[in-house]
Amino acid sequence: MTISKFVVQTFVAVGVCLGGAGLALAEPMLSRLDPTADGYALVGRGFGTDKDKLRVFEGDTEIYAVLSLTDSRITMKSKPSGTVQHKVQVGSQTSNIITFTHPVAPAAPTLTRVESTSNGYALVGRDFGSDTTKVQAFEGPAAVRPERIISVAGDRIVVLSTPAGTVEHKVVVAGLASGVVRFTHGHATDAPSRAKTAGSPPPAVVAPTLSAVQRTSDGYALVGRGFGTDKTRVQAYEGSVVLAADRLASVTDDRIAVRSRPSGAVVHRVVLDGKPSEPLTFDHQTGMSLSLRVTPVSVIGGRGEEATGTVTLGAAAPAGGTTVSVSTFPGASATATTMVPEGQTSTSFKVHGSSVTSPQSGAVSVTAGRATARAAFMVLPASAASLAVSKLEVWTPGQAAGPPVFTNSTTAGGPATVFGVVTLNTSAQQDVVVSLSSNNPAVASVPSTMTVPRRSATWDMYFGGPDGVIGDFVITTRPVTTRTLVTIAATYGGIMKTAHVEVRPIAIQRVALNTASITGGQPVRAWVSLNSIAPAAGVVVSLASSNTALGVPPTLSIRGGDSEAQLTITTAAVTTLTPVTVDATFGGVSTTAQLELRPMVEVSSVSFSPASVIGGQTVAGTVRLTAPAPAGGAIVNLFREGRTDTTTLPGQVTVPAGQNAVQFSVTTFPVTTADTVTIGAIYAGVQRRAPLELRPDTR
């Protein structure tokens, strides 16, 4: 068996055509790993020079940080920590695995902001750890006394202290110091908006603007402004799914390159430091994008006031224009359809409010083709009561598009972020500071206050919202082991409104494969996703398969801060069509992906009927395969050995898709002495031969 395998590999290497598919690539081979200043280099052979065909793995995680590539060396800008298994894949060929122990460099803590609490403040960032004996919090040059540090949990340090004025804060963990963040204490304001870095003016908490989606060769780009350049602060959403950090190829202030190929119409958003952009719907099949803005976003009903809705397409309307359907909610009205003229990118329509006795809010929706966009709108009563909170709602980043229903929203504890939305009963003539509270801050915490600004494009985090009427704040959830219902309260003008957040344990959301059917023996890629980002320590997902032909590892690790991990699964050859499943389990939840393993199609035999003829007669030959031919058929090459002047035959035959055999004709010529010609067939690197005897005519 070993000799046979070697012969086949040698046959492929010299470039014989396999079923018309061209030359087979030699398997890449890793020989060693060399550390470099920026990361490391993989040394070996068979890597090629085409980056588009190369995939580099650290464990089960694909790394997109190739600095340079030659056939014998891959230079990577990546610094993994600890013992890591490395491998590469070129096209469909996978290399051997080499194991290398990288130096473990401790990470310095990162301090991003300071938040006020009811009895002090919280330092928010990452890499704080959980050991209070190794953590120091500084107020200026002085370290906070250890007994005043209430809790330390990876991304948050709660401090029982009430300094006055502007203070420089930093965190030191095991001797490694964070950067400095200045915070002005003693003001009733949303804490994140008060934080600033040393020596710079206070940064405005401004949401990013998403203006367009552009298709690229390896995915798409989100185009706009205000994205920043720090990948750790930016999240990109496809509908309700936040993309893993390694899917963001690059981030600049006006463009995010994404390695992803979603299908159909998808709602895209960009979130920076918890502040999301307005949604933009993009149809990845047709390339159409659609957005909507309504201004002003509130009117007094029954007084003839009107708002203007502006629809914007991502490209100029085609010949005949683009028809846009419009819908509203009770209390608001608009024309049923409008038209973007040929060659134009936008059009507008009017929205009116009916007479109402209490504020009525909802979404104005527009639809063009398969793309839909929404914007919030509010109809106010003619005689509004004294300024007060009229509604408190909760929105989660995973909420699907639809009517603005937020109460009793659900989120997975991660830690994850949800948003609270406060609605006043009328437009504020000045900034309004609303008091906030949580009945279980250990599970879902809120700032002590939030501000509804008098004039700002503050919106309800999904649809857009009225100036001076709607304000938002961040609700931070933490991991739980059981479903926990938390009540959030907002108070102003003597009126308290409440809403609920149900925090669920982190669990499996889905397991997906890059194909539904594959030939046994070929690798398949799998993605396992959680319903939220993993906590700092990461999570370990249990894996299983329904058949030993699927080489699934027992576990898969998802790193802290990621919501998804991927792996490559090996498959074994099968003799019949074999359905198998991949099962992933975590947090008491299991999900399954289906896969169909197809048998390897090879040449089984070559035969003739009859196998001995008088020269000059035509003979029927038959090529049989080990399994039905794949879609498109199997192109089998024919050859002969021996004399070439006694027979003619076609150079190749095609076995139709789904069939196991095909016949062909061999023309023979008269001979004076008995002769034997060997005729063979080759497909998928496997050859089979059969003799054909030619006899002289002695009659």
Coordinates of N, CA and C in Angstrom, one line a residue, residues 385-577:
A385 N -48.0 68.3 29.1 CA -47.9 68.5 30.5 C -46.6 69.1 30.9
S386 N -46.3 69.3 32.1 CA -45.0 69.8 32.6 C -44.0 68.8 32.1
L387 N -42.8 69.3 31.9 CA -41.7 68.4 31.4 C -41.4 67.3 32.4
A388 N -41.5 66.0 31.9 CA -41.2 64.9 32.8 C -40.9 63.7 31.9
V389 N -40.4 62.6 32.5 CA -40.1 61.4 31.8 C -41.5 60.7 31.4
S390 N -41.7 60.4 30.2 CA -42.9 59.7 29.7 C -42.6 58.3 29.5
K391 N -41.4 57.9 29.2 CA -41.1 56.5 28.8 C -39.7 56.1 29.0
L392 N -39.4 54.9 29.5 CA -38.0 54.4 29.6 C -38.1 53.0 28.8
E393 N -37.2 52.9 27.9 CA -37.1 51.7 27.1 C -35.7 51.2 27.1
V394 N -35.5 49.9 26.7 CA -34.2 49.2 26.6 C -34.1 48.6 25.3
W395 N -32.9 48.8 24.7 CA -32.6 48.2 23.4 C -31.3 47.4 23.4
T396 N -31.3 46.3 22.8 CA -30.1 45.5 22.8 C -29.5 45.5 21.4
P397 N -28.1 45.4 21.2 CA -27.5 45.5 19.9 C -28.0 44.4 19.0
G398 N -28.5 43.3 19.5 CA -29.0 42.2 18.6 C -30.4 42.3 18.2
Q399 N -31.1 43.4 18.6 CA -32.5 43.5 18.3 C -32.7 43.6 16.8
A400 N -33.6 42.7 16.3 CA -33.9 42.8 14.8 C -34.7 44.0 14.4
A401 N -34.6 44.4 13.1 CA -35.4 45.5 12.7 C -36.8 45.3 12.9
G402 N -37.6 46.3 13.2 CA -39.0 46.2 13.4 C -39.5 47.4 14.2
P403 N -40.7 47.3 14.7 CA -41.3 48.4 15.5 C -40.4 48.6 16.7
P404 N -40.4 49.9 17.2 CA -39.5 50.2 18.4 C -40.1 49.6 19.7
V405 N -40.0 48.3 19.9 CA -40.5 47.7 21.1 C -39.3 47.3 21.9
F406 N -39.1 47.9 23.1 CA -37.8 47.7 23.8 C -38.1 47.0 25.2
T407 N -39.2 47.3 25.8 CA -39.4 46.8 27.2 C -39.2 45.3 27.3
N408 N -38.6 44.9 28.4 CA -38.4 43.4 28.6 C -37.4 42.9 27.6
S409 N -36.5 43.7 27.1 CA -35.5 43.3 26.2 C -34.6 42.3 26.9
T410 N -33.9 41.5 26.1 CA -33.0 40.4 26.6 C -31.6 40.6 26.1
T411 N -30.6 40.3 26.9 CA -29.3 40.3 26.4 C -28.5 39.2 27.1
A412 N -27.5 38.7 26.5 CA -26.6 37.7 27.1 C -25.6 38.4 28.0
G413 N -25.3 37.9 29.2 CA -24.3 38.5 30.0 C -23.0 38.2 29.5
G414 N -22.0 39.1 29.4 CA -20.8 38.8 28.7 C -19.5 39.1 29.3
P415 N -19.1 40.4 29.7 CA -20.0 41.5 29.8 C -20.5 42.0 28.4
A416 N -21.7 42.4 28.3 CA -22.2 43.0 27.1 C -22.8 44.3 27.4
T417 N -23.2 45.0 26.3 CA -23.7 46.4 26.5 C -25.1 46.4 25.9
V418 N -26.0 47.0 26.6 CA -27.4 47.3 26.1 C -27.6 48.8 26.3
F419 N -28.6 49.4 25.7 CA -28.8 50.8 25.8 C -30.1 51.1 26.4
G420 N -30.2 52.1 27.3 CA -31.4 52.6 27.8 C -31.8 53.9 27.0
V421 N -33.1 54.1 26.8 CA -33.6 55.2 26.0 C -34.7 55.9 26.8
V422 N -34.4 57.2 27.2 CA -35.4 58.0 27.9 C -36.1 58.9 27.0
T423 N -37.4 58.9 27.1 CA -38.3 59.8 26.3 C -39.0 60.8 27.2
L424 N -38.9 62.1 27.0 CA -39.6 63.1 27.7 C -41.0 63.3 27.1
N425 N -41.8 63.9 27.8 CA -43.2 64.1 27.3 C -43.3 65.3 26.4
T426 N -42.2 66.1 26.2 CA -42.2 67.2 25.3 C -40.8 67.6 25.0
S427 N -40.6 68.5 24.1 CA -39.2 68.9 23.8 C -38.6 69.8 24.9
A428 N -37.4 69.5 25.3 CA -36.8 70.2 26.4 C -36.2 71.5 25.8
Q429 N -36.4 72.6 26.5 CA -35.8 73.9 26.1 C -34.4 74.1 26.7
Q430 N -33.9 73.2 27.5 CA -32.6 73.2 28.0 C -32.2 71.8 28.3
D431 N -30.9 71.6 28.6 CA -30.4 70.3 28.9 C -31.1 69.7 30.2
V432 N -31.6 68.5 30.1 CA -32.3 67.9 31.2 C -31.5 66.7 31.7
V433 N -31.2 66.8 33.1 CA -30.4 65.7 33.7 C -31.4 64.7 34.4
V434 N -31.5 63.5 33.9 CA -32.4 62.5 34.4 C -31.6 61.5 35.4
S435 N -32.2 61.2 36.5 CA -31.6 60.3 37.5 C -31.9 58.9 37.1
L436 N -30.9 58.0 37.2 CA -31.0 56.6 36.8 C -30.6 55.7 38.0
S437 N -31.2 54.5 38.0 CA -30.8 53.5 39.0 C -31.1 52.1 38.5
S438 N -30.5 51.1 39.2 CA -30.7 49.7 38.9 C -30.9 49.0 40.2
N439 N -31.8 48.0 40.2 CA -32.1 47.3 41.4 C -31.1 46.2 41.6
N440 N -30.2 45.9 40.6 CA -29.2 44.9 40.7 C -28.0 45.3 39.9
P441 N -27.2 46.3 40.4 CA -26.1 46.8 39.7 C -24.9 45.7 39.5
A442 N -24.9 44.7 40.3 CA -23.9 43.7 40.1 C -24.1 42.9 38.8
V443 N -25.4 42.9 38.3 CA -25.7 42.2 37.0 C -25.9 43.2 35.9
A444 N -26.5 44.3 36.1 CA -26.8 45.4 35.1 C -26.6 46.7 35.8
S445 N -25.5 47.4 35.5 CA -25.3 48.7 36.1 C -25.5 49.9 35.1
V446 N -25.9 51.0 35.7 CA -26.2 52.2 34.9 C -25.4 53.4 35.5
P447 N -25.1 54.5 34.8 CA -24.6 55.7 35.4 C -25.7 56.3 36.3
S448 N -25.2 57.1 37.2 CA -26.2 57.7 38.2 C -27.1 58.7 37.5
T449 N -26.7 59.3 36.4 CA -27.5 60.3 35.7 C -27.2 60.2 34.2
M450 N -28.1 60.7 33.4 CA -27.9 60.9 32.0 C -28.5 62.2 31.5
T451 N -28.1 62.8 30.4 CA -28.6 64.1 30.0 C -29.3 63.9 28.6
V452 N -30.5 64.5 28.6 CA -31.2 64.7 27.3 C -30.9 66.1 26.8
P453 N -30.0 66.2 25.8 CA -29.6 67.6 25.4 C -30.7 68.4 24.7
R454 N -30.6 69.7 24.8 CA -31.6 70.5 24.2 C -31.6 70.5 22.7
R455 N -30.4 70.5 22.1 CA -30.2 70.5 20.7 C -29.1 69.6 20.3
S456 N -29.4 68.4 19.9 CA -28.3 67.5 19.4 C -29.0 66.4 18.6
A457 N -28.3 65.7 17.7 CA -28.9 64.6 17.0 C -28.9 63.4 17.8
T458 N -29.5 63.4 19.0 CA -29.5 62.2 19.9 C -30.7 61.4 19.4
W459 N -30.4 60.1 19.2 CA -31.4 59.2 18.7 C -31.5 58.0 19.6
D460 N -32.5 57.1 19.3 CA -32.8 56.0 20.2 C -32.0 54.8 19.9
M461 N -30.8 55.0 19.4 CA -29.8 54.0 19.1 C -30.1 53.0 18.0
Y462 N -31.3 53.2 17.4 CA -31.6 52.3 16.2 C -32.3 53.1 15.1
F463 N -33.3 53.8 15.5 CA -34.2 54.4 14.5 C -33.9 55.9 14.3
G464 N -33.2 56.5 15.2 CA -33.1 58.0 15.2 C -34.1 58.5 16.0
G465 N -33.9 59.7 16.7 CA -34.9 60.2 17.7 C -35.0 61.7 17.7
P466 N -36.1 62.2 18.3 CA -36.3 63.6 18.3 C -35.3 64.4 19.2
D467 N -34.9 65.6 18.6 CA -34.0 66.5 19.4 C -34.8 66.9 20.6
G468 N -34.1 67.0 21.8 CA -34.7 67.5 23.0 C -35.8 66.6 23.6
V469 N -36.0 65.4 23.1 CA -37.1 64.6 23.6 C -36.5 63.2 24.0
I470 N -35.5 62.7 23.3 CA -35.0 61.4 23.5 C -33.5 61.5 23.9
G471 N -33.1 60.8 24.9 CA -31.7 60.6 25.3 C -31.4 59.2 25.6
D472 N -30.1 58.9 25.5 CA -29.7 57.5 25.7 C -28.6 57.3 26.7
F473 N -28.4 56.1 27.3 CA -27.4 55.8 28.2 C -27.0 54.4 28.1
V474 N -25.8 54.0 28.6 CA -25.3 52.6 28.5 C -25.7 51.8 29.7
I475 N -26.2 50.6 29.5 CA -26.4 49.7 30.6 C -25.4 48.6 30.4
T476 N -24.5 48.4 31.4 CA -23.4 47.3 31.3 C -23.8 46.1 32.0
T477 N -23.9 45.0 31.3 CA -24.3 43.7 32.0 C -23.0 42.9 32.2
R478 N -23.1 42.0 33.2 CA -22.0 41.1 33.5 C -22.5 39.6 33.5
P479 N -21.5 38.7 33.4 CA -21.9 37.3 33.3 C -22.8 36.8 34.4
V480 N -23.7 35.9 34.1 CA -24.6 35.3 35.0 C -24.7 33.8 34.7
T481 N -25.1 33.0 35.7 CA -25.2 31.6 35.5 C -26.7 31.2 35.3
T482 N -27.6 32.1 35.7 CA -29.0 31.8 35.5 C -29.7 33.1 34.9
R483 N -30.8 33.0 34.3 CA -31.6 34.2 33.8 C -31.9 35.1 35.0
T484 N -31.6 36.4 34.8 CA -31.8 37.3 35.9 C -32.5 38.5 35.3
L485 N -33.6 38.9 36.0 CA -34.4 40.1 35.5 C -34.0 41.3 36.4
V486 N -33.5 42.4 35.7 CA -33.1 43.6 36.4 C -34.0 44.7 36.0
T487 N -34.4 45.5 37.0 CA -35.3 46.7 36.8 C -34.4 48.0 36.7
I488 N -34.5 48.7 35.7 CA -33.9 50.0 35.5 C -34.9 51.1 35.7
A489 N -34.5 52.2 36.4 CA -35.5 53.3 36.6 C -34.9 54.6 36.2
A490 N -35.8 55.5 35.6 CA -35.4 56.8 35.2 C -36.4 57.8 35.8
T491 N -35.9 58.9 36.5 CA -36.7 59.8 37.2 C -36.4 61.2 36.8
Y492 N -37.5 62.0 36.5 CA -37.4 63.4 36.3 C -38.7 64.0 36.4
G493 N -38.8 65.3 36.9 CA -40.1 65.9 37.0 C -41.1 65.2 37.9
G494 N -40.6 64.5 38.9 CA -41.4 63.8 39.8 C -42.0 62.5 39.3
I495 N -41.7 62.1 38.1 CA -42.2 60.9 37.5 C -41.1 59.9 37.3
M496 N -41.3 58.7 37.7 CA -40.4 57.6 37.6 C -41.0 56.6 36.6
K497 N -40.1 56.2 35.6 CA -40.5 55.1 34.6 C -39.5 54.0 34.7
T498 N -40.0 52.8 34.6 CA -39.1 51.6 34.7 C -39.1 50.8 33.4
A499 N -38.0 50.0 33.2 CA -38.0 49.0 32.2 C -37.1 47.9 32.7
H500 N -37.2 46.8 32.0 CA -36.5 45.6 32.5 C -35.5 45.1 31.5
V501 N -34.4 44.5 32.0 CA -33.4 43.8 31.2 C -33.3 42.4 31.8
E502 N -33.5 41.5 30.9 CA -33.3 40.1 31.3 C -31.9 39.6 30.8
V503 N -31.1 39.3 31.7 CA -29.7 39.0 31.4 C -29.6 37.4 31.4
R504 N -29.2 36.9 30.3 CA -29.1 35.4 30.1 C -27.7 35.0 30.2
P505 N -27.4 33.7 30.6 CA -26.0 33.2 30.5 C -25.6 33.2 29.1
I506 N -24.2 33.3 28.9 CA -23.7 33.1 27.6 C -23.9 31.7 27.1
A507 N -24.3 31.5 25.9 CA -24.6 30.2 25.3 C -24.2 30.2 23.9
I508 N -24.3 29.0 23.3 CA -24.0 28.8 21.9 C -25.1 29.4 21.1
Q509 N -24.8 30.1 20.0 CA -25.8 30.7 19.1 C -25.9 29.8 17.8
R510 N -24.8 29.4 17.2 CA -24.9 28.6 16.0 C -23.5 28.0 15.8
V511 N -23.5 26.9 15.0 CA -22.3 26.4 14.4 C -22.6 26.3 12.9
A512 N -21.6 26.8 12.1 CA -21.8 26.8 10.7 C -20.6 26.2 10.0
L513 N -20.8 25.6 8.8 CA -19.8 25.1 8.0 C -19.7 25.8 6.7
N514 N -18.5 25.8 6.0 CA -18.3 26.5 4.8 C -18.9 25.8 3.6
T515 N -19.4 24.6 3.8 CA -20.1 23.8 2.7 C -21.0 22.9 3.3
A516 N -22.0 22.5 2.5 CA -23.0 21.5 3.0 C -22.7 20.1 2.5
S517 N -21.7 20.0 1.5 CA -21.4 18.7 1.0 C -20.0 18.7 0.5
I518 N -19.2 17.6 0.8 CA -17.8 17.6 0.5 C -17.4 16.2 0.3
T519 N -16.3 15.9 -0.5 CA -15.8 14.6 -0.7 C -15.0 14.2 0.5
G520 N -15.3 13.0 1.0 CA -14.6 12.4 2.2 C -13.1 12.5 2.0
G521 N -12.4 12.9 3.0 CA -11.0 13.1 2.9 C -10.5 14.5 2.7
Q522 N -11.5 15.4 2.4 CA -11.2 16.8 2.2 C -11.5 17.6 3.5
P523 N -10.7 18.6 3.9 CA -11.1 19.4 5.1 C -12.2 20.3 4.9
V524 N -12.9 20.6 6.0 CA -14.0 21.5 6.0 C -13.8 22.5 7.1
R525 N -14.2 23.8 6.9 CA -14.1 24.9 7.9 C -15.4 25.0 8.6
A526 N -15.2 25.3 9.9 CA -16.4 25.5 10.8 C -16.2 26.7 11.6
W527 N -17.4 27.4 11.9 CA -17.4 28.6 12.8 C -18.4 28.3 13.9
V528 N -18.0 28.6 15.1 CA -18.8 28.4 16.3 C -19.1 29.8 16.9
S529 N -20.3 30.2 17.0 CA -20.6 31.6 17.5 C -21.4 31.5 18.8
L530 N -21.1 32.5 19.7 CA -21.9 32.7 20.9 C -23.0 33.7 20.7
N531 N -23.8 33.8 21.7 CA -24.9 34.8 21.7 C -24.4 36.2 22.2
S532 N -23.1 36.3 22.6 CA -22.5 37.5 23.1 C -21.0 37.4 23.0
I533 N -20.3 38.4 23.3 CA -18.9 38.3 23.4 C -18.5 37.5 24.6
A534 N -17.4 36.8 24.5 CA -16.9 36.0 25.6 C -16.2 36.8 26.7
P535 N -16.3 36.4 28.0 CA -15.7 37.2 29.0 C -14.1 37.2 28.9
A536 N -13.4 37.9 29.7 CA -12.0 38.0 29.6 C -11.3 36.7 29.6
A537 N -11.8 35.8 30.4 CA -11.1 34.5 30.5 C -11.4 33.6 29.3
G538 N -12.3 34.0 28.4 CA -12.7 33.1 27.3 C -13.6 32.0 27.7
V539 N -14.1 31.2 26.8 CA -15.0 30.1 27.1 C -14.5 28.9 26.3
V540 N -14.8 27.7 26.8 CA -14.4 26.4 26.1 C -15.7 25.7 25.7
V541 N -15.9 25.5 24.4 CA -17.1 24.9 23.8 C -16.8 23.4 23.6
S542 N -17.8 22.6 24.0 CA -17.7 21.2 23.7 C -18.1 20.8 22.3
L543 N -17.4 20.0 21.6 CA -17.7 19.6 20.2 C -17.9 18.1 20.1
A544 N -18.7 17.7 19.2 CA -18.9 16.2 19.0 C -19.4 16.1 17.6
S545 N -19.3 14.8 17.0 CA -19.8 14.5 15.7 C -20.5 13.2 15.8
S546 N -21.4 13.0 14.8 CA -22.3 11.8 14.8 C -21.6 10.6 14.1
N547 N -20.4 10.9 13.6 CA -19.7 9.8 12.8 C -18.2 10.0 12.9
T548 N -17.5 8.9 13.1 CA -16.0 9.0 13.3 C -15.3 9.4 12.0
A549 N -16.1 9.5 10.9 CA -15.5 10.0 9.6 C -15.2 11.5 9.7
L550 N -15.8 12.1 10.7 CA -15.6 13.5 10.9 C -14.7 13.7 12.1
G551 N -13.5 14.3 11.8 CA -12.4 14.4 12.9 C -12.6 15.7 13.7
V552 N -13.6 15.7 14.6 CA -13.9 16.9 15.4 C -13.2 16.9 16.7
P553 N -12.4 17.9 17.0 CA -11.7 17.9 18.3 C -12.8 18.0 19.5
P554 N -12.4 17.6 20.7 CA -13.4 17.5 21.8 C -13.8 18.9 22.2
T555 N -13.0 19.9 22.1 CA -13.3 21.3 22.5 C -12.8 22.3 21.6
L556 N -13.3 23.5 21.7 CA -12.9 24.7 21.0 C -12.9 25.9 21.9
S557 N -11.8 26.7 21.9 CA -11.7 27.8 22.8 C -12.1 29.1 22.0
I558 N -12.9 29.9 22.6 CA -13.3 31.2 22.1 C -12.6 32.3 23.0
R559 N -11.8 33.1 22.5 CA -11.0 34.0 23.3 C -11.9 35.1 23.9
G560 N -11.5 35.7 25.0 CA -12.2 36.8 25.6 C -12.3 38.0 24.7
G561 N -13.4 38.6 24.6 CA -13.7 39.7 23.7 C -14.2 39.3 22.4
D562 N -14.1 38.0 22.0 CA -14.6 37.5 20.7 C -15.9 36.8 20.9
S563 N -16.7 36.8 19.9 CA -18.0 36.1 19.9 C -18.0 34.9 19.0
E564 N -16.8 34.6 18.4 CA -16.8 33.5 17.4 C -15.4 33.0 17.3
A565 N -15.3 31.7 17.0 CA -14.0 31.1 16.7 C -14.2 30.1 15.5
Q566 N -13.1 29.8 14.9 CA -13.2 28.9 13.7 C -12.2 27.8 13.8
L567 N -12.5 26.7 13.2 CA -11.5 25.6 13.2 C -11.7 24.8 11.8
T568 N -10.6 24.0 11.6 CA -10.7 23.2 10.4 C -10.9 21.7 10.8
I569 N -11.9 21.1 10.2 CA -12.3 19.7 10.6 C -11.8 18.8 9.5
T570 N -11.1 17.7 9.9 CA -10.7 16.7 8.9 C -11.9 15.7 8.7
T571 N -11.9 15.2 7.4 CA -12.9 14.1 7.1 C -12.2 12.9 6.6
A572 N -12.8 11.8 6.7 CA -12.3 10.5 6.2 C -13.0 10.1 4.9
A573 N -12.3 9.3 4.1 CA -13.0 8.8 2.9 C -14.1 7.9 3.3
V574 N -15.2 7.9 2.5 CA -16.4 7.1 2.7 C -16.7 6.3 1.4
T575 N -17.4 5.2 1.6 CA -17.7 4.4 0.4 C -19.1 4.7 -0.1
T576 N -20.0 5.3 0.7 CA -21.3 5.7 0.3 C -21.6 7.1 0.8
L577 N -22.7 7.7 0.2 CA -23.1 9.0 0.6 C -23.5 8.9 2.1

